[in-house]
């Protein structure tokens, strides 16, 4: 039996059973086990049971049973009430979830406590409100018919596949709308960070979610994830992860013409014009890249600054960044935690080296950081002398590394900003509101922030243009991706 063991952090983490959650039961996986590591201490938090392809099949079967049973018979209004109750239960245990999220991912506790868990609660409440408001229309139609009407039906079994950077948030952005619309869910969390998803399954079940409505199967992406994508009885894949995996997934999903939404990578431009409030822009650029250790899909990782203010902005930014000291993520004052894994830190530091070879200069950081001799910390990093064609300006680094690129005028910067395979998000800083709207309209990005960066709300849709994916999460837009529309014709 695989049992969760805690580290010597005090008070002890209240870890969930580190097994698979299928049909309302904790079961041992048949795919072996893997260690869930605390990236700040390098300690193993627990050994987690890994699902096999056969376990994925069992989870899909349990989800179908739920749709045929109690969960499928639950009225939309009662689904909403239940989601709201689950939100209350999660909110009441914010601290427990936050500490586990921070231990599993390395993000500062202030983020987990004040952003990640509250955002998950908010998504549950937002979609709880929609549960009994998803409805069709009636149409007057020609021919021997009195009318036609549409029904908005659940799709069936939704497989949610999530990354490691915002584990509880990404899971809830999928689970909440999927359940609100009456689907059953099989969630495969990222192997680096499976614990809050398991804990959430426990909490939802204790709060009254019927067995099989939510199943969680940790395990390898290429086996468990892939099996879910290929499974003929899975109606829809809601995927958040890298563009590379998303491409393969789309091919695999084609075989069964599966509904797919993809939330993928980014290399988002953050554009500062000379007429901006420079201090606000410095703060926005800093938060845009260093919040979440830069392991943020929408991170403002390409900073374009109008030449006239470039040097002044850079000086202020470096000065602010120099005060950002990596530290113990469990400490309430820490603002920069540990990268999620040793491999991730190696990859990010590798990009810094590539940047240097390409001719970039390190204005700050660029190296690993020592925090008590353990953990995968690195210094916040700013690279200057970067050209938009360089690898460090084109590829997603997914760490606390900012590249800065000077520009001359708005036409040039829009072209540079759009010169990317990605199109997830962008920022525009200017006091000229006309220019702000004009530039926002021209940017090929799913989200544009004006005079702010990195803000989200459950009510506002989020998703990508170009190779950053398709489909939208959050907002009423998300409901379209968890329902099928059926047209019913009524004879005279
Ligand atoms: P990843 O693509 O490596 O893995 C994501 C998930 O897919 C994991 O659960 C993984 O196990 C699974 N997976 C891997 N291979 C699979 C396969 N063949 N079939 C099915 N599932 C498979 O991504 P990651 O390293 O966990 O996360 C970082 C990436 O996620 C970054 O590129 C980041 O930009 C992206 N991301 C995007 C958004 C967004 O909303 N657009 C949000 C967060 C993260």
Coordinates of C-alpha atoms and ligand atoms in Angstrom, one line a residue:
X1 CA 0.0 0.0 0.0
X2 CA 1.3 3.5 -0.8
X3 CA 0.9 5.8 2.1
X4 CA 1.7 9.5 2.3
X5 CA 4.5 10.4 4.6
X6 CA 5.1 14.0 5.7
X7 CA 8.3 15.9 5.9
X8 CA 9.6 17.4 9.2
X9 CA 8.0 20.7 8.3
X10 CA 6.0 21.9 11.3
X11 CA 3.0 21.6 11.6
X12 CA 2.9 18.4 9.5
X13 CA 1.4 18.7 6.1
X14 CA -2.0 17.1 5.9
X15 CA -1.3 15.1 2.7
X16 CA -4.1 13.2 0.9
X17 CA -3.8 9.5 0.3
X18 CA -1.2 9.2 -2.5
X19 CA -3.2 6.8 -4.6
X20 CA -5.6 6.9 -7.5
X21 CA -9.1 8.2 -6.8
X22 CA -11.5 6.2 -9.0
X23 CA -15.3 5.8 -8.5
X24 CA -15.1 7.4 -5.1
X25 CA -12.5 5.0 -3.8
X26 CA -8.7 5.2 -3.2
X27 CA -7.1 2.4 -5.2
X28 CA -3.6 1.3 -5.8
X29 CA -2.3 2.0 -9.2
X30 CA -0.8 -0.7 -11.4
X31 CA 1.8 1.7 -12.9
X32 CA 4.3 1.6 -10.0
X33 CA 5.0 4.7 -7.9
X34 CA 6.8 8.0 -8.3
X35 CA 8.2 10.4 -5.8
X36 CA 6.6 13.8 -5.2
X37 CA 9.5 16.0 -4.3
X38 CA 9.6 19.4 -2.5
X39 CA 11.8 21.4 -4.9
X40 CA 12.9 23.8 -2.1
X41 CA 14.3 21.1 0.2
X42 CA 14.8 18.2 -2.2
X43 CA 12.9 16.0 0.2
X44 CA 10.4 13.4 -0.9
X45 CA 7.0 14.5 0.3
X46 CA 5.5 11.1 -0.5
X47 CA 5.6 8.2 -3.0
X48 CA 2.6 8.5 -5.2
X49 CA 0.8 5.6 -6.9
X50 CA 1.0 5.8 -10.7
X51 CA -1.8 4.8 -12.9
X52 CA -1.4 2.5 -15.9
X53 CA -3.3 2.7 -19.1
X54 CA -5.7 0.0 -17.6
X55 CA -6.3 2.3 -14.6
X56 CA -7.1 5.1 -16.9
X57 CA -9.7 2.8 -18.6
X58 CA -11.1 2.0 -15.1
X59 CA -11.4 5.7 -14.3
X60 CA -13.2 6.4 -17.6
X61 CA -15.6 3.5 -16.9
X62 CA -16.3 4.9 -13.4
X63 CA -17.0 8.3 -14.9
X64 CA -19.5 6.7 -17.3
X65 CA -21.2 4.9 -14.4
X66 CA -21.5 8.3 -12.6
X67 CA -23.2 9.7 -15.6
X68 CA -25.6 6.8 -15.7
X69 CA -26.2 7.0 -12.0
X70 CA -26.6 9.5 -9.2
X71 CA -24.5 12.2 -10.8
X72 CA -26.2 12.1 -14.1
X73 CA -29.6 12.4 -12.3
X74 CA -28.5 15.4 -10.3
X75 CA -30.4 18.5 -11.5
X76 CA -28.5 21.5 -12.7
X77 CA -29.6 23.6 -9.7
X78 CA -28.4 20.9 -7.3
X79 CA -25.1 20.7 -9.2
X80 CA -24.7 24.4 -8.6
X81 CA -25.5 24.1 -4.9
X82 CA -23.0 21.3 -4.6
X83 CA -20.2 23.1 -6.3
X84 CA -20.9 26.1 -4.1
X85 CA -20.7 23.8 -1.0
X86 CA -17.4 22.4 -2.3
X87 CA -16.1 25.9 -2.7
X88 CA -17.0 26.7 0.9
X89 CA -15.2 23.6 2.1
X90 CA -12.1 24.4 0.0
X91 CA -12.1 28.0 1.3
X92 CA -12.3 26.8 4.9
X93 CA -9.2 24.7 4.3
X94 CA -7.2 27.3 2.3
X95 CA -4.2 27.0 4.6
X96 CA -3.9 23.2 4.3
X97 CA -4.1 23.3 0.5
X98 CA -1.8 26.3 0.3
X99 CA 1.0 24.6 2.3
X100 CA 0.8 21.5 0.2
X101 CA 0.8 23.5 -3.1
X102 CA 3.9 25.4 -2.0
X103 CA 5.6 22.2 -0.8
X104 CA 4.9 20.4 -4.1
X105 CA 5.6 23.2 -6.5
X106 CA 8.1 25.5 -4.7
X107 CA 6.0 28.7 -5.1
X108 CA 6.0 31.2 -2.3
X109 CA 3.3 30.6 0.4
X110 CA 1.9 34.1 -0.1
X111 CA 1.0 33.1 -3.7
X112 CA -0.6 29.8 -2.7
X113 CA -2.5 31.3 0.2
X114 CA -3.7 34.6 -1.4
X115 CA -3.9 33.7 -5.1
X116 CA -3.9 30.0 -6.0
X117 CA -6.4 28.5 -3.5
X118 CA -8.7 31.6 -3.5
X119 CA -8.7 31.6 -7.4
X120 CA -9.7 27.9 -7.3
X121 CA -12.5 28.7 -4.8
X122 CA -13.6 31.6 -7.0
X123 CA -13.8 29.4 -10.2
X124 CA -16.0 26.9 -8.3
X125 CA -18.4 29.6 -7.2
X126 CA -18.4 31.3 -10.6
X127 CA -19.3 28.1 -12.4
X128 CA -21.7 27.0 -9.6
X129 CA -23.7 30.1 -10.6
X130 CA -23.8 29.0 -14.3
X131 CA -25.0 25.4 -13.6
X132 CA -28.7 26.1 -14.0
X133 CA -28.3 28.9 -16.6
X134 CA -26.9 27.0 -19.5
X135 CA -29.9 26.7 -21.8
X136 CA -30.8 26.5 -25.5
X137 CA -33.0 28.7 -27.7
X138 CA -36.2 28.3 -29.8
X139 CA -36.3 29.2 -33.5
X140 CA -39.1 29.8 -35.9
X141 CA -38.3 27.7 -38.9
X142 CA -39.7 27.2 -42.4
X143 CA -41.3 24.0 -43.8
X144 CA -43.7 21.6 -42.1
X145 CA -42.4 22.5 -38.7
X146 CA -43.8 24.6 -35.9
X147 CA -40.4 25.3 -34.5
X148 CA -37.0 24.0 -33.6
X149 CA -35.2 24.3 -30.3
X150 CA -31.8 23.6 -29.0
X151 CA -30.7 21.7 -26.0
X152 CA -27.3 22.2 -24.3
X153 CA -26.2 18.8 -23.2
X154 CA -23.2 17.7 -21.3
X155 CA -20.5 16.1 -23.5
X156 CA -20.0 13.0 -21.3
X157 CA -16.6 12.1 -19.9
X158 CA -14.1 15.0 -19.9
X159 CA -10.4 14.2 -19.5
X160 CA -8.6 17.1 -17.9
X161 CA -4.8 17.0 -18.3
X162 CA -2.9 19.7 -16.4
X163 CA 0.6 21.1 -16.0
X164 CA 2.7 21.7 -12.8
X165 CA 2.8 25.5 -12.6
X166 CA -0.6 26.3 -11.1
X167 CA -1.8 22.8 -10.1
X168 CA -5.0 23.6 -8.1
X169 CA -6.0 26.6 -10.4
X170 CA -5.5 24.7 -13.6
X171 CA -7.5 21.7 -12.3
X172 CA -10.4 23.9 -11.1
X173 CA -10.5 25.9 -14.4
X174 CA -11.5 22.6 -16.0
X175 CA -13.3 20.7 -13.2
X176 CA -15.6 23.5 -12.3
X177 CA -17.1 24.2 -15.7
X178 CA -17.1 20.5 -16.7
X179 CA -19.1 19.5 -13.6
X180 CA -21.4 22.6 -13.7
X181 CA -22.4 21.5 -17.2
X182 CA -23.1 18.0 -16.0
X183 CA -20.1 16.1 -17.3
X184 CA -18.0 13.6 -15.4
X185 CA -14.2 14.2 -15.1
X186 CA -11.0 12.2 -15.2
X187 CA -8.1 14.4 -14.2
X188 CA -4.5 13.6 -14.9
X189 CA -2.4 16.0 -12.9
X190 CA 1.3 16.7 -13.7
X191 CA 3.7 14.2 -12.1
X192 CA 5.7 17.0 -10.4
X193 CA 2.6 18.3 -8.6
X194 CA -0.2 15.8 -8.1
X195 CA -1.0 16.4 -4.4
X196 CA -3.6 19.2 -4.3
X197 CA -5.6 17.5 -7.1
X198 CA -5.8 14.3 -4.9
X199 CA -6.6 16.4 -1.9
X200 CA -9.3 18.2 -3.8
X201 CA -10.9 14.8 -4.9
X202 CA -11.0 13.8 -1.2
X203 CA -12.6 17.1 -0.1
X204 CA -15.2 17.0 -3.0
X205 CA -16.1 13.5 -2.1
X206 CA -16.4 14.2 1.6
X207 CA -18.6 17.2 0.7
X208 CA -21.0 15.1 -1.3
X209 CA -19.8 14.8 -4.9
X210 CA -21.2 11.4 -6.0
X211 CA -18.7 8.6 -6.8
X212 CA -17.2 8.7 -10.3
X213 CA -18.1 12.4 -11.0
X214 CA -14.4 13.3 -10.4
X215 CA -11.6 10.7 -10.8
X216 CA -7.9 11.5 -10.4
X217 CA -5.2 9.4 -12.1
X218 CA -1.7 10.6 -11.5
X219 CA 0.9 9.0 -13.8
X220 CA 3.0 9.4 -16.9
X221 CA 1.8 11.7 -19.6
X222 CA 2.9 9.4 -22.4
X223 CA 1.0 6.5 -21.0
X224 CA -2.0 7.6 -18.9
X225 CA -2.5 11.0 -20.6
X226 CA -2.1 9.4 -24.0
X227 CA -4.6 6.6 -23.1
X228 CA -7.2 9.2 -22.1
X229 CA -6.6 11.1 -25.4
X230 CA -7.1 7.9 -27.4
X231 CA -9.9 6.4 -25.4
X232 CA -13.0 6.0 -27.5
X233 CA -15.3 6.7 -24.5
X234 CA -13.8 10.0 -23.6
X235 CA -15.7 12.8 -25.3
X236 CA -13.4 15.7 -24.7
X237 CA -9.9 16.6 -23.7
X238 CA -9.2 19.8 -21.9
X239 CA -5.4 20.2 -22.0
X240 CA -3.1 22.7 -20.5
X241 CA 0.6 22.3 -21.1
X242 CA 3.4 22.8 -23.6
X243 CA 2.9 23.5 -27.2
X244 CA 5.1 20.5 -28.1
X245 CA 2.9 18.0 -26.2
X246 CA -0.3 19.8 -27.4
X247 CA 0.8 19.2 -31.0
X248 CA 1.1 15.4 -30.5
X249 CA -2.1 15.3 -28.5
X250 CA -4.0 16.9 -31.3
X251 CA -2.8 14.2 -33.7
X252 CA -3.8 11.5 -31.2
X253 CA -7.2 13.0 -30.6
X254 CA -7.9 13.2 -34.4
X255 CA -8.4 9.4 -34.5
X256 CA -11.6 9.7 -32.6
X257 CA -12.5 13.2 -33.6
X258 CA -12.3 14.1 -30.0
X259 CA -13.3 17.6 -28.8
X260 CA -10.1 19.3 -27.7
X261 CA -9.2 22.5 -26.0
X262 CA -5.6 23.5 -25.8
X263 CA -4.1 26.0 -23.4
X264 CA -0.4 26.0 -24.5
X265 CA 2.8 28.0 -24.1
X266 CA 3.6 31.6 -24.6
X267 CA 6.3 34.2 -25.1
X268 CA 4.3 37.3 -24.3
X269 CA 5.3 40.8 -25.2
X270 CA 5.1 43.5 -22.6
X271 CA 5.3 46.9 -24.4
X272 CA 6.3 50.1 -22.6
X273 CA 5.9 53.4 -24.5
X274 CA 7.9 56.5 -23.5
X275 CA 4.7 58.2 -22.4
X276 CA 3.9 55.5 -19.8
X277 CA 3.9 56.0 -16.0
X278 CA 7.4 54.5 -15.9
X279 CA 7.3 53.5 -12.2
X280 CA 4.1 51.6 -12.8
X281 CA 5.5 50.0 -15.9
X282 CA 8.6 48.9 -14.0
X283 CA 6.4 47.3 -11.3
X284 CA 4.3 45.7 -14.0
X285 CA 7.3 44.3 -15.9
X286 CA 8.8 43.0 -12.7
X287 CA 5.6 41.2 -11.6
X288 CA 4.9 40.1 -15.2
X289 CA 8.1 38.0 -15.3
X290 CA 9.0 37.2 -11.7
X291 CA 5.5 36.4 -10.3
X292 CA 5.2 32.6 -10.1
X293 CA 9.0 32.3 -10.7
X294 CA 8.3 33.1 -14.3
X295 CA 6.8 29.6 -14.6
X296 CA 3.7 31.3 -15.9
X297 CA 2.3 30.6 -19.4
X298 CA 1.3 34.3 -19.8
X299 CA 4.6 35.7 -18.3
X300 CA 5.6 39.0 -19.9
X301 CA 8.9 37.5 -20.9
X302 CA 9.7 39.8 -23.8
X303 CA 9.9 43.4 -22.6
X304 CA 9.8 46.0 -25.4
X305 CA 10.8 49.4 -24.3
X306 CA 10.7 52.6 -26.4
X307 CA 14.3 53.7 -26.9
X308 CA 14.0 57.1 -25.3
X309 CA 13.2 55.6 -21.9
X310 CA 14.9 52.2 -22.3
X311 CA 18.0 53.0 -20.2
X312 CA 16.0 54.7 -17.4
X313 CA 13.5 51.9 -17.3
X314 CA 16.2 49.2 -17.2
X315 CA 18.1 51.0 -14.4
X316 CA 14.9 51.1 -12.3
X317 CA 14.0 47.5 -13.2
X318 CA 17.5 46.2 -12.3
X319 CA 17.4 48.1 -9.0
X320 CA 14.1 46.6 -8.1
X321 CA 15.1 43.1 -9.2
X322 CA 18.3 43.2 -7.1
X323 CA 16.0 43.4 -4.0
X324 CA 14.2 40.2 -5.1
X325 CA 16.1 37.5 -3.1
X326 CA 15.1 33.8 -3.6
X327 CA 14.1 32.2 -0.3
X328 CA 12.3 29.5 1.6
X329 CA 8.9 29.3 -0.1
X330 CA 7.1 28.6 3.3
X331 CA 8.3 31.9 4.7
X332 CA 5.5 34.5 4.4
X333 CA 7.8 37.2 3.1
X334 CA 9.4 35.2 0.3
X335 CA 8.5 36.5 -3.1
X336 CA 10.7 34.2 -5.3
X337 CA 10.6 30.4 -4.5
X338 CA 12.3 27.4 -6.0
X339 CA 11.9 26.3 -9.6
X340 CA 9.7 23.2 -9.8
X341 CA 12.5 20.7 -10.4
X342 CA 16.2 20.2 -11.0
X343 CA 15.6 19.6 -14.8
X344 CA 13.5 22.8 -15.0
X345 CA 16.3 24.9 -13.4
X346 CA 18.9 23.3 -15.7
X347 CA 16.7 24.1 -18.7
X348 CA 16.2 27.7 -17.7
X349 CA 19.9 28.2 -16.9
X350 CA 20.7 26.6 -20.2
X351 CA 18.7 29.3 -22.0
X352 CA 20.7 32.0 -20.1
X353 CA 23.9 30.4 -21.6
X354 CA 22.3 30.3 -25.1
X355 CA 21.4 33.9 -24.7
X356 CA 25.0 34.8 -23.8
X357 CA 26.3 32.9 -26.8
X358 CA 23.8 34.8 -29.0
X359 CA 25.2 38.1 -27.7
X360 CA 22.9 39.0 -24.9
X361 CA 24.3 40.6 -21.8
X362 CA 23.3 39.7 -18.3
X363 CA 22.0 42.9 -16.6
X364 CA 21.1 40.9 -13.4
X365 CA 21.2 37.3 -12.2
X366 CA 21.8 34.5 -14.7
X367 CA 23.0 32.0 -12.1
X368 CA 21.6 29.5 -9.6
X369 CA 21.0 30.8 -6.0
X370 CA 22.0 29.2 -2.8
X371 CA 19.3 28.9 -0.2
X372 CA 20.5 26.8 2.7
X373 CA 22.5 24.6 0.3
X374 CA 19.4 22.8 -1.0
X375 CA 16.7 23.3 -3.6
X376 CA 16.4 24.5 -7.2
X377 CA 16.6 28.2 -6.7
X378 CA 17.9 30.7 -9.2
X379 CA 18.5 34.4 -9.3
X380 CA 15.9 36.6 -11.1
X381 CA 17.5 37.3 -14.4
X382 CA 17.4 40.2 -16.9
X383 CA 19.1 39.9 -20.4
X384 CA 19.7 42.9 -22.4
X385 CA 21.1 43.5 -25.9
X386 CA 18.5 41.0 -27.2
X387 CA 17.2 40.9 -30.7
X388 CA 13.7 39.5 -31.3
X389 CA 15.1 36.8 -33.6
X390 CA 17.3 35.3 -30.9
X391 CA 16.3 32.0 -29.4
X392 CA 15.8 33.6 -26.0
X393 CA 13.3 35.9 -27.5
X394 CA 11.5 33.3 -29.5
X395 CA 11.3 30.2 -27.3
X396 CA 9.4 29.8 -24.0
X397 CA 12.0 29.7 -21.2
X398 CA 9.4 29.2 -18.4
X399 CA 11.5 30.6 -15.6
X400 CA 12.4 34.0 -14.1
X401 CA 14.3 35.3 -17.2
X402 CA 13.3 38.5 -18.9
X403 CA 14.7 39.7 -22.2
X404 CA 14.5 43.4 -23.0
X405 CA 14.3 44.8 -26.5
X406 CA 14.4 48.5 -27.4
X407 CA 12.1 49.8 -30.2
X408 CA 11.6 53.2 -32.0
X409 CA 7.8 53.5 -32.7
X410 CA 4.4 51.8 -32.4
X411 CA 4.3 50.3 -35.9
X412 CA 7.6 48.6 -35.4
X413 CA 6.8 47.3 -31.9
X414 CA 3.5 45.7 -33.0
X415 CA 5.3 43.9 -35.8
X416 CA 8.0 42.7 -33.4
X417 CA 5.5 41.7 -30.7
X418 CA 3.5 39.7 -33.2
X419 CA 6.6 38.0 -34.6
X420 CA 6.3 34.9 -32.5
X421 CA 4.7 31.5 -33.0
X422 CA 2.8 32.2 -29.7
X423 CA -0.1 34.5 -29.0
X424 CA -1.2 34.0 -25.4
X425 CA -1.0 37.4 -23.8
X426 CA 0.5 40.9 -24.1
X427 CA 0.9 44.1 -22.1
X428 CA 0.7 47.8 -23.2
X429 CA 1.9 50.7 -21.0
X430 CA 1.1 54.2 -22.1
X431 CA -0.8 57.3 -20.9
X432 CA -2.3 57.8 -24.4
X433 CA -5.5 55.7 -24.2
X434 CA -6.1 56.0 -27.9
X435 CA -2.7 54.5 -28.6
X436 CA -3.4 51.8 -26.0
X437 CA -6.6 50.7 -27.7
X438 CA -5.1 50.9 -31.2
X439 CA -2.1 48.7 -30.2
X440 CA -4.3 46.3 -28.2
X441 CA -6.5 45.8 -31.4
X442 CA -3.4 44.9 -33.5
X443 CA -1.8 42.5 -31.1
X444 CA -2.3 38.8 -31.9
X445 CA -2.9 37.6 -28.4
X446 CA -5.8 36.1 -26.5
X447 CA -5.4 38.6 -23.6
X448 CA -4.1 42.1 -23.6
X449 CA -3.5 44.0 -20.4
X450 CA -3.4 47.8 -20.6
X451 CA -1.3 49.5 -17.8
X452 CA -1.3 46.3 -15.8
X453 CA -0.1 42.7 -16.2
X454 CA -1.0 39.2 -15.0
X455 CA -4.6 39.8 -13.9
X456 CA -7.2 37.1 -14.2
X457 CA -10.8 36.8 -13.1
X458 CA -13.2 33.8 -13.3
X459 CA -15.6 35.9 -15.3
X460 CA -13.1 36.9 -18.1
X461 CA -12.2 34.3 -20.8
X462 CA -8.6 33.3 -21.1
X463 CA -6.9 31.4 -24.0
X464 CA -4.5 31.7 -26.9
X465 CA -4.1 32.8 -30.5
X466 CA -1.7 30.9 -32.8
X467 CA 0.4 28.1 -31.3
X468 CA -0.7 29.2 -27.8
X469 CA -3.8 27.0 -28.3
X470 CA -7.5 27.3 -28.9
X471 CA -10.7 27.3 -26.9
X472 CA -11.2 29.5 -23.9
X473 CA -11.2 28.9 -20.2
X474 CA -13.2 31.0 -17.7
X475 CA -16.1 33.3 -18.4
X476 CA -19.3 32.2 -20.0
X477 CA -17.2 31.4 -23.1
X478 CA -15.9 28.2 -21.3
X479 CA -19.4 26.7 -21.2
X480 CA -19.4 26.3 -25.0
X481 CA -16.4 23.9 -24.6
X482 CA -18.2 21.6 -22.1
X483 CA -21.6 21.2 -23.8
X484 CA -22.9 19.9 -27.1
X485 CA -25.8 21.7 -28.8
X486 CA -28.6 19.5 -30.0
X487 CA -31.3 20.9 -32.4
X488 CA -34.8 19.4 -32.0
X489 CA -37.3 20.0 -34.8
X490 CA -41.0 19.9 -33.9
X491 CA -43.6 19.0 -36.6
X492 CA -46.9 20.9 -37.1
Ligands
LIG1 P1 3.8 19.3 -20.5 O1 3.2 19.6 -21.8 O2 5.1 18.7 -20.4 O3 2.7 18.5 -19.6 C1 1.4 18.9 -19.4 C2 0.6 17.6 -19.0 O4 0.5 16.8 -20.1 C3 1.2 16.8 -17.9 O5 0.2 16.3 -17.0 C4 1.9 15.7 -18.7 O6 2.0 14.5 -17.9 C5 0.8 15.5 -19.8 N1 1.4 14.8 -21.0 C6 2.7 14.7 -21.4 N2 2.7 14.0 -22.6 C7 1.4 13.6 -22.9 C8 0.8 12.9 -24.0 N3 1.6 12.4 -25.0 N4 -0.5 12.8 -24.0 C9 -1.3 13.3 -23.0 N5 -0.8 14.0 -22.0 C10 0.6 14.2 -21.9 O7 3.8 20.8 -19.7 P2 4.4 21.1 -18.3 O8 5.9 21.1 -18.4 O9 3.7 20.3 -17.2 O10 3.8 22.6 -18.1 C11 4.5 23.7 -18.7 C12 3.8 24.1 -20.0 O11 2.4 24.4 -19.7 C13 4.4 25.4 -20.5 O12 4.6 25.3 -21.9 C14 3.3 26.4 -20.2 O13 3.3 27.6 -21.0 C15 2.1 25.6 -20.4 N6 0.9 26.3 -19.7 C16 -0.1 26.9 -20.4 C17 -1.1 27.5 -19.8 C18 -2.2 28.2 -20.5 O14 -3.2 28.5 -20.0 N7 -2.0 28.5 -21.8 C19 -1.2 27.5 -18.4 C20 -0.2 26.9 -17.7 C21 0.9 26.3 -18.3

